[in-house]
Amino acid sequence: MPPRSYAIAYVCGMLRRLVSRLYWAISRWTLRSEPAPARPSVLIGAPHTSNWDFVLMLAIAWRLGIDVRWLGKSSLFAGWRGPIMRGLGGIPVDRADPSRVVGEVVARIRAGEVFGLVVTPDGTRGAHEYWKSGFYRIARETGMPVTLGYVDRRTMTTGLGPTIELTGDVSADMERIRAFYADKSGVHPAQRVEPRLREESGGAPAS
C-alpha cells in the first residue's frame, strides 16, 4: 500500500474510533463485548429486527478496531447512496441471485483480502422461519471462524460474544449458536427468529 494510502487509512481509522467513542458515551445501549477476534471472522449480527442494528454494528466494529464488510440488499446501494454504503464497507446482494455474492466473497478472501464479514443470517426483518445459510458456507469454504454478535433489548446491551470454529456438522454447530442466542431478544423481540437452518435435517453440510 502506498504511503498516501496508509495515511488515509490511519486518519479514517482514527475518525471511526473517535465517532464510536462519542456514540457509546451518549447511547442508551451498553457495549458489553468479548475482545475482537484474533483473526478475521464471519460476524453474525442477530437477532436482526431493526434498522438500528446497522448503526450498532458499525459502532461495535469501529470501537473494537475491526475492519469489516457487510452484506446488504442491493436497493440500499441505489443512486447517491451507493458510494456511501460501499465506503462504509457494504457489499450489495441481489435477492434474485443471493448465492452469487457468496461465491464472490469467498473469491475475494481467497485472493488475499483481509476483513471481517458481517452477515445477518435471519435475513430481512419480516416474518420467516429459517436463517439463511450463506454465513455457514462462507465460513466453511474460507476457513474463517464465526463470531456471534448480538443485540438484547431486555438488558440494553450489545456486542460480540464467543468466536467459534464450525465443524461441518450443521446440527451440532447450530445447537451451539442457538444456546448463545437463547436469551438475546433483538431491538424488537416479537420479530426475533430462532437460529435454525433448513439444512439441519440430517446434519448435511450447508450449501
Short mmCIF file of C-alpha atoms in Angstrom, two decimals:
data_model
loop_
_atom_site.label_atom_id
_atom_site.label_comp_id
_atom_site.label_asym_id
_atom_site.label_seq_id
_atom_site.Cartn_x
_atom_site.Cartn_y
_atom_site.Cartn_z
CA MET A 1 0.00 0.00 0.00
CA PRO A 2 1.46 3.44 -0.97
CA PRO A 3 2.35 5.85 1.87
CA ARG A 4 -0.58 8.12 0.95
CA SER A 5 -2.99 5.20 1.24
CA TYR A 6 -1.54 4.27 4.64
CA ALA A 7 -2.05 7.86 5.81
CA ILE A 8 -5.65 7.94 4.60
CA ALA A 9 -6.38 4.58 6.24
CA TYR A 10 -4.81 5.78 9.50
CA VAL A 11 -6.84 9.01 9.56
CA CYS A 12 -10.06 7.15 8.71
CA GLY A 13 -9.37 4.67 11.49
CA MET A 14 -8.81 7.49 13.99
CA LEU A 15 -12.04 9.21 12.94
CA ARG A 16 -14.00 5.98 13.25
CA ARG A 17 -12.68 5.34 16.74
CA LEU A 18 -13.50 8.92 17.74
CA VAL A 19 -17.04 8.68 16.37
CA SER A 20 -17.61 5.32 18.04
CA ARG A 21 -16.36 6.58 21.43
CA LEU A 22 -18.75 9.52 21.19
CA TYR A 23 -21.61 7.24 20.20
CA TRP A 24 -21.12 4.87 23.13
CA ALA A 25 -20.76 7.81 25.50
CA ILE A 26 -24.25 9.11 24.66
CA SER A 27 -26.06 5.92 23.62
CA ARG A 28 -28.74 4.24 25.72
CA TRP A 29 -27.11 0.96 24.72
CA THR A 30 -24.20 -0.53 26.65
CA LEU A 31 -21.35 -2.17 24.76
CA ARG A 32 -20.65 -5.45 26.51
CA SER A 33 -18.28 -7.42 24.36
CA GLU A 34 -15.57 -10.00 24.29
CA PRO A 35 -12.32 -8.78 22.68
CA ALA A 36 -12.15 -8.53 18.91
CA PRO A 37 -11.41 -11.88 17.20
CA ALA A 38 -7.72 -12.68 16.87
CA ARG A 39 -8.15 -13.16 13.11
CA PRO A 40 -10.79 -12.10 10.56
CA SER A 41 -14.08 -13.87 11.10
CA VAL A 42 -17.63 -14.07 9.86
CA LEU A 43 -19.51 -11.87 12.33
CA ILE A 44 -23.14 -12.78 12.83
CA GLY A 45 -25.42 -9.85 13.64
CA ALA A 46 -28.52 -11.22 15.34
CA PRO A 47 -31.34 -11.01 16.10
CA HIS A 48 -31.85 -8.63 13.17
CA THR A 49 -35.14 -6.88 13.95
CA SER A 50 -34.48 -3.17 13.33
CA ASN A 51 -32.66 -0.69 11.11
CA TRP A 52 -30.81 0.35 14.26
CA ASP A 53 -28.88 -2.92 14.01
CA PHE A 54 -26.82 -1.32 11.22
CA VAL A 55 -25.80 1.61 13.43
CA LEU A 56 -24.93 -0.69 16.33
CA MET A 57 -22.92 -2.97 14.04
CA LEU A 58 -20.73 -0.12 12.80
CA ALA A 59 -20.35 1.33 16.30
CA ILE A 60 -19.18 -2.04 17.66
CA ALA A 61 -16.74 -2.68 14.81
CA TRP A 62 -15.29 0.83 14.91
CA ARG A 63 -14.90 0.82 18.70
CA LEU A 64 -13.10 -2.55 18.63
CA GLY A 65 -10.97 -1.58 15.63
CA ILE A 66 -12.33 -4.29 13.33
CA ASP A 67 -12.16 -3.72 9.57
CA VAL A 68 -15.49 -5.08 8.35
CA ARG A 69 -17.50 -5.59 5.22
CA TRP A 70 -21.22 -6.28 5.37
CA LEU A 71 -23.85 -7.71 3.09
CA GLY A 72 -26.91 -5.59 2.31
CA LYS A 73 -29.83 -5.72 -0.11
CA SER A 74 -28.97 -4.12 -3.45
CA SER A 75 -31.65 -1.43 -3.10
CA LEU A 76 -29.57 0.18 -0.33
CA PHE A 77 -26.87 0.93 -2.92
CA ALA A 78 -29.11 2.70 -5.45
CA GLY A 79 -28.21 6.18 -6.65
CA TRP A 80 -26.28 8.55 -4.40
CA ARG A 81 -26.33 6.07 -1.53
CA GLY A 82 -24.10 3.60 -3.39
CA PRO A 83 -20.71 5.28 -2.80
CA ILE A 84 -21.60 5.97 0.84
CA MET A 85 -22.68 2.41 1.55
CA ARG A 86 -19.60 0.98 -0.17
CA GLY A 87 -17.41 3.42 1.74
CA LEU A 88 -18.91 2.04 4.95
CA GLY A 89 -17.96 -1.48 3.86
CA GLY A 90 -21.16 -2.57 2.12
CA ILE A 91 -21.37 -5.37 -0.44
CA PRO A 92 -24.68 -5.40 -2.37
CA VAL A 93 -26.70 -8.61 -2.52
CA ASP A 94 -29.08 -9.30 -5.41
CA ARG A 95 -32.01 -11.09 -3.78
CA ALA A 96 -32.86 -12.66 -7.13
CA ASP A 97 -29.50 -14.48 -7.04
CA PRO A 98 -28.14 -14.37 -3.45
CA SER A 99 -25.85 -17.37 -3.95
CA ARG A 100 -23.66 -15.41 -6.36
CA VAL A 101 -22.47 -13.00 -3.67
CA VAL A 102 -21.33 -15.94 -1.53
CA GLY A 103 -19.01 -17.06 -4.32
CA GLU A 104 -17.77 -13.51 -4.86
CA VAL A 105 -16.97 -13.02 -1.17
CA VAL A 106 -15.20 -16.37 -0.96
CA ALA A 107 -13.13 -15.47 -4.05
CA ARG A 108 -12.11 -12.11 -2.55
CA ILE A 109 -10.99 -13.71 0.70
CA ARG A 110 -9.09 -16.48 -1.07
CA ALA A 111 -7.39 -13.83 -3.21
CA GLY A 112 -5.89 -12.33 -0.07
CA GLU A 113 -8.29 -9.59 1.04
CA VAL A 114 -8.38 -9.36 4.82
CA PHE A 115 -11.58 -8.25 6.53
CA GLY A 116 -14.27 -9.33 8.93
CA LEU A 117 -17.58 -10.04 7.23
CA VAL A 118 -20.81 -9.05 8.98
CA VAL A 119 -23.91 -11.00 7.97
CA THR A 120 -27.47 -11.05 9.28
CA PRO A 121 -28.50 -14.65 8.61
CA ASP A 122 -32.02 -14.14 9.88
CA GLY A 123 -32.37 -12.05 6.74
CA THR A 124 -34.94 -9.31 6.38
CA ARG A 125 -36.94 -8.06 9.31
CA GLY A 126 -40.15 -9.70 8.03
CA ALA A 127 -41.64 -12.95 9.30
CA HIS A 128 -39.84 -16.14 8.24
CA GLU A 129 -38.85 -19.47 9.72
CA TYR A 130 -35.19 -20.14 8.92
CA TRP A 131 -31.84 -18.40 8.93
CA LYS A 132 -30.04 -18.11 5.59
CA SER A 133 -27.04 -20.43 5.31
CA GLY A 134 -24.67 -18.09 3.44
CA PHE A 135 -22.67 -17.33 6.58
CA TYR A 136 -22.09 -21.06 7.11
CA ARG A 137 -20.94 -21.64 3.54
CA ILE A 138 -18.56 -18.68 3.60
CA ALA A 139 -17.03 -19.73 6.92
CA ARG A 140 -16.53 -23.33 5.83
CA GLU A 141 -15.17 -22.50 2.37
CA THR A 142 -12.68 -19.91 3.64
CA GLY A 143 -11.76 -21.49 6.98
CA MET A 144 -12.86 -18.34 8.81
CA PRO A 145 -14.25 -18.71 12.34
CA VAL A 146 -17.68 -17.34 13.27
CA THR A 147 -18.13 -14.58 15.85
CA LEU A 148 -21.54 -14.30 17.49
CA GLY A 149 -22.62 -10.65 17.63
CA TYR A 150 -25.82 -9.79 19.44
CA VAL A 151 -28.41 -7.16 20.37
CA ASP A 152 -30.52 -7.61 23.51
CA ARG A 153 -33.27 -5.08 24.20
CA ARG A 154 -34.12 -6.58 27.59
CA THR A 155 -30.71 -5.69 29.03
CA MET A 156 -30.00 -2.83 26.58
CA THR A 157 -26.66 -4.46 25.77
CA THR A 158 -24.94 -5.29 22.51
CA GLY A 159 -21.54 -6.53 21.43
CA LEU A 160 -19.61 -9.62 20.41
CA GLY A 161 -19.92 -12.98 22.07
CA PRO A 162 -17.66 -16.01 21.55
CA THR A 163 -15.82 -16.85 18.35
CA ILE A 164 -16.29 -20.47 17.28
CA GLU A 165 -14.90 -22.80 14.63
CA LEU A 166 -17.53 -24.59 12.57
CA THR A 167 -17.12 -28.36 12.37
CA GLY A 168 -19.21 -29.13 9.28
CA ASP A 169 -21.85 -30.86 11.41
CA VAL A 170 -24.63 -28.35 10.81
CA SER A 171 -26.92 -29.56 13.57
CA ALA A 172 -24.17 -29.58 16.21
CA ASP A 173 -22.84 -26.19 15.15
CA MET A 174 -26.30 -24.64 15.18
CA GLU A 175 -27.02 -26.06 18.64
CA ARG A 176 -24.05 -24.07 19.94
CA ILE A 177 -25.29 -20.96 18.16
CA ARG A 178 -28.85 -21.42 19.45
CA ALA A 179 -27.57 -21.80 23.00
CA PHE A 180 -25.83 -18.43 22.80
CA TYR A 181 -28.79 -16.58 21.29
CA ALA A 182 -31.41 -18.21 23.53
CA ASP A 183 -31.62 -15.14 25.79
CA LYS A 184 -30.90 -12.46 23.16
CA SER A 185 -34.05 -10.57 22.13
CA GLY A 186 -33.03 -8.05 19.46
CA VAL A 187 -34.41 -4.50 19.36
CA HIS A 188 -37.94 -5.79 18.69
CA PRO A 189 -38.31 -9.15 20.50
CA ALA A 190 -41.57 -10.02 18.74
CA GLN A 191 -39.71 -10.20 15.40
CA ARG A 192 -36.94 -12.47 16.62
CA VAL A 193 -36.27 -15.60 14.50
CA GLU A 194 -34.96 -18.79 16.13
CA PRO A 195 -31.47 -19.64 14.79
CA ARG A 196 -32.17 -22.62 12.55
CA LEU A 197 -31.08 -23.67 9.04
CA ARG A 198 -33.11 -25.70 6.56
CA GLU A 199 -30.02 -27.90 6.17
CA GLU A 200 -30.21 -29.12 9.76
CA SER A 201 -32.49 -32.02 8.94
CA GLY A 202 -29.94 -34.83 8.76
CA GLY A 203 -26.98 -32.57 9.57
CA ALA A 204 -25.81 -32.29 5.95
CA PRO A 205 -23.32 -29.53 5.08
CA ALA A 206 -24.99 -26.24 4.19
CA SER A 207 -24.99 -25.40 0.50
#
